[in-house]
Amino acid sequence: GAVVSQHPSRVICKSGTSVKIECRSLDFQATTMFWYRQFPKQSLMLMATSNEGSKATYEQGVEKDKFLINHASLTLSTLTVTSAHPEDSSFYICSALSLFRLASSTDTQYFGPGTRLTVL
Amino acid sequence: QKEVEQDPGPLSVPEGAIVSLNCTYSNSAFQYFMWYRQYSRKGPELLMYTYSSGNKEDGRFTAQVDKSSKYISLFIRDSQPSDSATYLCAGAGGTSYGKLTFGQGTILTVHP
């Protein structure tokens, strides 16, 4: 099946620093990528929808100036957590929609392995 | 009210048992329904995908959707210890292209 990678898999940083997380679709082109956040023992919460070449669409309650999203190409989207604080510590997961099956897009949404962010 | 409700469990069953996992949803626009399996500290893995109402079977897994009651189910036959994971249901459809709404997830443990 299609593969989505995330880098880094784990990051620990000091409060106030910025952290960049990469999401790559390795063997397909993704017009749309999604960013989720998952707290322990909770479900995935959609943060934003990232479309190649345009601005991301953020879900209600998600600060766009804090969580910067760049979808520079059809295979790469980045999430930058700016001025991270301990409450930003979470598991961040991306998913990617395949370009070539738009008629039934949902079943071709592939998830990355996640990035665990710990802010001290 | 959450758009997708799922009992978080935890659910513990003996090896070989039939497992029944359930979700309810409130968004009438949902047309696609998915079940994902998530192992600890990993991304979700798509298990089953169903469009509209009906049943779908894949090996030991059967997904059911009843749109009239807004109820979705996943059955696992002959459960194995390797099935121990968190199972997430999700719905999608309507105008929100590609967006998934997840349930809370049910933690399943299959013990030998």
Coordinates of C-alpha atoms in Angstrom, one line a residue:
Chain A
G1 CA 0.0 0.0 0.0
A2 CA 0.9 3.6 -0.2
V3 CA 3.4 5.0 2.3
V4 CA 3.4 8.2 4.2
S5 CA 6.4 9.1 6.4
Q6 CA 6.9 11.6 9.1
H7 CA 10.0 13.1 10.4
P8 CA 11.1 13.3 13.2
S9 CA 9.3 10.4 14.9
R10 CA 10.0 11.9 18.2
V11 CA 11.2 15.3 19.4
I12 CA 11.9 16.8 22.8
C13 CA 12.3 20.6 23.0
K14 CA 12.5 23.4 25.4
S15 CA 9.5 25.7 26.0
G16 CA 9.6 28.7 23.6
T17 CA 11.3 27.0 20.8
S18 CA 9.8 26.1 17.4
V19 CA 9.6 22.6 16.0
K20 CA 9.0 21.6 12.4
I21 CA 7.4 18.2 11.5
E22 CA 7.6 16.9 8.0
C23 CA 5.0 14.7 6.3
R24 CA 5.9 13.0 3.0
S25 CA 4.0 10.8 0.6
L26 CA 6.6 8.4 -0.6
D27 CA 5.1 6.8 -3.6
F28 CA 2.1 8.9 -4.6
Q29 CA 1.2 12.5 -5.1
A30 CA -1.1 14.1 -2.5
T31 CA -3.1 17.1 -3.3
T32 CA -4.4 17.3 0.2
M33 CA -2.9 16.4 3.5
F34 CA -4.4 16.6 6.9
W35 CA -2.8 17.2 10.3
Y36 CA -4.2 15.6 13.4
R37 CA -3.3 15.8 17.1
Q38 CA -3.9 13.0 19.5
F39 CA -3.6 13.3 23.3
P40 CA -3.1 10.1 25.4
K41 CA -6.1 7.8 25.3
Q42 CA -8.0 10.2 23.1
S43 CA -9.0 10.1 19.5
L44 CA -7.5 12.0 16.6
M45 CA -8.6 15.6 16.4
L46 CA -8.3 17.3 13.0
M47 CA -6.2 20.4 13.2
A48 CA -6.0 21.6 9.6
T49 CA -6.4 20.7 6.0
S50 CA -3.4 21.4 3.8
N51 CA -3.7 21.8 0.1
E52 CA -0.8 22.0 -2.2
G53 CA 0.0 25.5 -3.3
S54 CA -2.7 27.2 -1.2
K55 CA -3.2 28.3 2.4
A56 CA -4.2 25.7 4.9
T57 CA -7.7 25.5 6.4
Y58 CA -7.8 25.4 10.1
E59 CA -10.4 23.8 12.3
Q60 CA -12.2 25.9 14.9
G61 CA -10.0 26.6 17.9
V62 CA -6.7 25.9 16.2
E63 CA -4.4 28.9 16.2
K64 CA -3.1 29.3 12.7
D65 CA -0.2 31.6 13.8
K66 CA 0.9 28.9 16.3
F67 CA 0.6 25.9 14.0
L68 CA 2.1 27.0 10.6
I69 CA 1.4 24.6 7.7
N70 CA 3.2 24.7 4.4
H71 CA 2.3 22.3 1.6
A72 CA 5.0 23.2 -0.9
S73 CA 4.8 20.2 -3.2
L74 CA 2.5 17.3 -3.9
T75 CA 4.6 15.1 -1.7
L76 CA 5.5 17.3 1.2
S77 CA 3.6 19.2 3.9
T78 CA 5.2 20.6 7.0
L79 CA 3.7 21.6 10.4
T80 CA 5.7 24.1 12.5
V81 CA 4.7 24.5 16.1
T82 CA 5.9 27.9 17.0
S83 CA 6.9 29.0 20.5
A84 CA 6.0 25.6 21.8
H85 CA 4.7 25.2 25.4
P86 CA 4.2 22.1 27.5
E87 CA 0.5 22.0 26.7
D88 CA 1.5 21.5 23.0
S89 CA 3.0 18.1 23.9
S90 CA 1.1 15.6 21.9
F91 CA 1.2 13.0 19.2
Y92 CA 0.9 14.7 15.8
I93 CA -0.2 12.6 12.8
C94 CA -0.5 13.5 9.2
S95 CA -2.5 11.8 6.5
A96 CA -2.4 12.2 2.7
L97 CA -5.1 11.9 0.0
S98 CA -4.0 10.3 -3.2
L99 CA -4.3 12.4 -6.3
F100 CA -5.7 9.8 -8.7
R101 CA -8.7 8.4 -7.0
L102 CA -10.8 11.6 -6.4
A103 CA -14.1 9.8 -6.9
S104 CA -13.6 7.7 -3.9
S105 CA -11.1 9.7 -2.1
T106 CA -11.7 8.7 1.5
D107 CA -10.4 5.2 1.2
T108 CA -7.1 6.4 -0.2
Q109 CA -6.3 8.6 2.9
Y110 CA -3.0 7.1 4.2
F111 CA -1.7 8.0 7.6
G112 CA 1.8 8.6 8.7
P113 CA 3.4 6.9 11.7
G114 CA 3.1 10.0 13.9
T115 CA 5.5 12.4 15.7
R116 CA 5.6 12.5 19.4
L117 CA 6.3 16.0 20.7
T118 CA 7.4 16.7 24.2
V119 CA 7.9 20.2 25.3
L120 CA 9.8 20.7 28.6
Chain B
Q1 CA -22.8 16.0 21.4
K2 CA -19.8 14.5 19.5
E3 CA -20.4 13.7 15.9
V4 CA -19.1 10.2 16.3
E5 CA -19.6 8.4 19.7
Q6 CA -17.6 5.3 20.6
D7 CA -17.3 3.5 23.9
P8 CA -13.6 3.7 24.9
G9 CA -13.7 0.4 26.8
P10 CA -11.3 -1.1 27.6
L11 CA -12.5 -4.4 26.2
S12 CA -10.8 -7.6 27.2
V13 CA -11.6 -10.9 25.5
P14 CA -10.1 -14.4 25.4
E15 CA -8.3 -15.6 22.3
G16 CA -10.8 -17.0 19.8
A17 CA -13.7 -14.9 20.9
I18 CA -15.9 -12.8 18.6
V19 CA -15.4 -9.1 19.2
S20 CA -18.1 -6.6 18.5
L21 CA -17.1 -2.9 18.3
N22 CA -19.7 -0.2 17.8
C23 CA -20.1 3.5 17.1
T24 CA -23.0 5.9 16.6
Y25 CA -22.9 9.1 14.6
S26 CA -25.1 12.1 14.3
N27 CA -24.1 13.7 10.9
S28 CA -26.6 12.6 8.3
A29 CA -24.1 13.7 5.6
F30 CA -21.7 10.9 6.3
Q31 CA -21.6 8.4 3.4
Y32 CA -18.2 6.8 4.0
F33 CA -17.4 4.8 7.2
M34 CA -14.1 3.5 8.2
W35 CA -12.5 1.4 10.9
Y36 CA -8.9 2.0 11.7
R37 CA -6.6 0.0 14.0
Q38 CA -4.0 1.9 15.9
Y39 CA -1.2 0.2 17.8
S40 CA 0.5 2.1 20.7
R41 CA 2.5 5.1 19.5
K42 CA 1.8 4.4 15.8
G43 CA -0.4 6.0 13.1
P44 CA -3.8 4.5 12.3
E45 CA -4.0 1.7 9.8
L46 CA -7.1 1.4 7.6
L47 CA -8.9 -1.9 8.3
M48 CA -12.3 -1.6 6.6
Y49 CA -14.0 0.9 4.4
T50 CA -17.7 1.0 3.7
Y51 CA -19.8 3.2 1.5
S52 CA -23.4 3.8 2.7
S53 CA -25.4 1.1 4.4
G54 CA -24.6 -2.6 4.2
N55 CA -22.0 -5.2 5.2
K56 CA -18.5 -5.7 4.1
E57 CA -16.3 -8.7 4.9
D58 CA -12.6 -9.1 4.7
G59 CA -11.1 -12.2 6.3
R60 CA -11.9 -12.2 10.0
F61 CA -13.3 -8.7 9.9
T62 CA -16.9 -7.7 9.1
A63 CA -18.1 -4.1 9.0
Q64 CA -21.7 -3.1 9.1
V65 CA -23.4 0.2 8.5
D66 CA -27.0 1.0 9.3
K67 CA -27.6 4.5 8.1
S68 CA -31.3 4.5 9.3
S69 CA -30.1 4.2 12.9
K70 CA -26.7 5.9 12.4
Y71 CA -25.0 2.8 13.8
I72 CA -21.7 1.2 12.6
S73 CA -20.1 -2.0 13.8
L74 CA -17.0 -4.0 13.4
F75 CA -16.9 -7.7 14.1
I76 CA -13.7 -9.6 14.6
R77 CA -13.9 -13.4 14.4
D78 CA -11.4 -15.7 16.0
S79 CA -9.7 -12.9 17.7
Q80 CA -5.9 -13.1 18.2
P81 CA -3.6 -11.5 20.7
S82 CA -2.1 -9.5 17.8
D83 CA -5.5 -7.9 17.4
S84 CA -4.9 -6.1 20.7
A85 CA -4.9 -2.4 19.8
T86 CA -7.1 0.7 19.7
Y87 CA -9.9 0.6 17.2
L88 CA -11.2 3.8 15.8
C89 CA -14.3 4.3 13.8
A90 CA -14.6 7.3 11.4
G91 CA -17.2 8.9 9.2
A92 CA -16.8 11.2 6.2
G93 CA -18.9 12.7 3.5
G94 CA -20.9 15.7 2.6
T95 CA -19.2 18.9 1.6
S96 CA -16.1 18.4 3.7
Y97 CA -14.0 16.7 1.1
G98 CA -11.8 13.9 2.5
K99 CA -12.2 15.0 6.1
L100 CA -12.6 12.2 8.6
T101 CA -14.4 12.5 12.0
F102 CA -13.2 10.0 14.4
G103 CA -14.7 8.3 17.4
Q104 CA -12.8 8.2 20.6
G105 CA -11.4 4.7 20.0
T106 CA -12.0 1.4 21.8
I107 CA -9.0 -0.2 23.5
L108 CA -9.1 -4.0 22.9
T109 CA -7.0 -6.6 24.6
V110 CA -7.1 -10.2 23.4
H111 CA -5.5 -12.4 26.0
P112 CA -4.1 -15.9 25.3

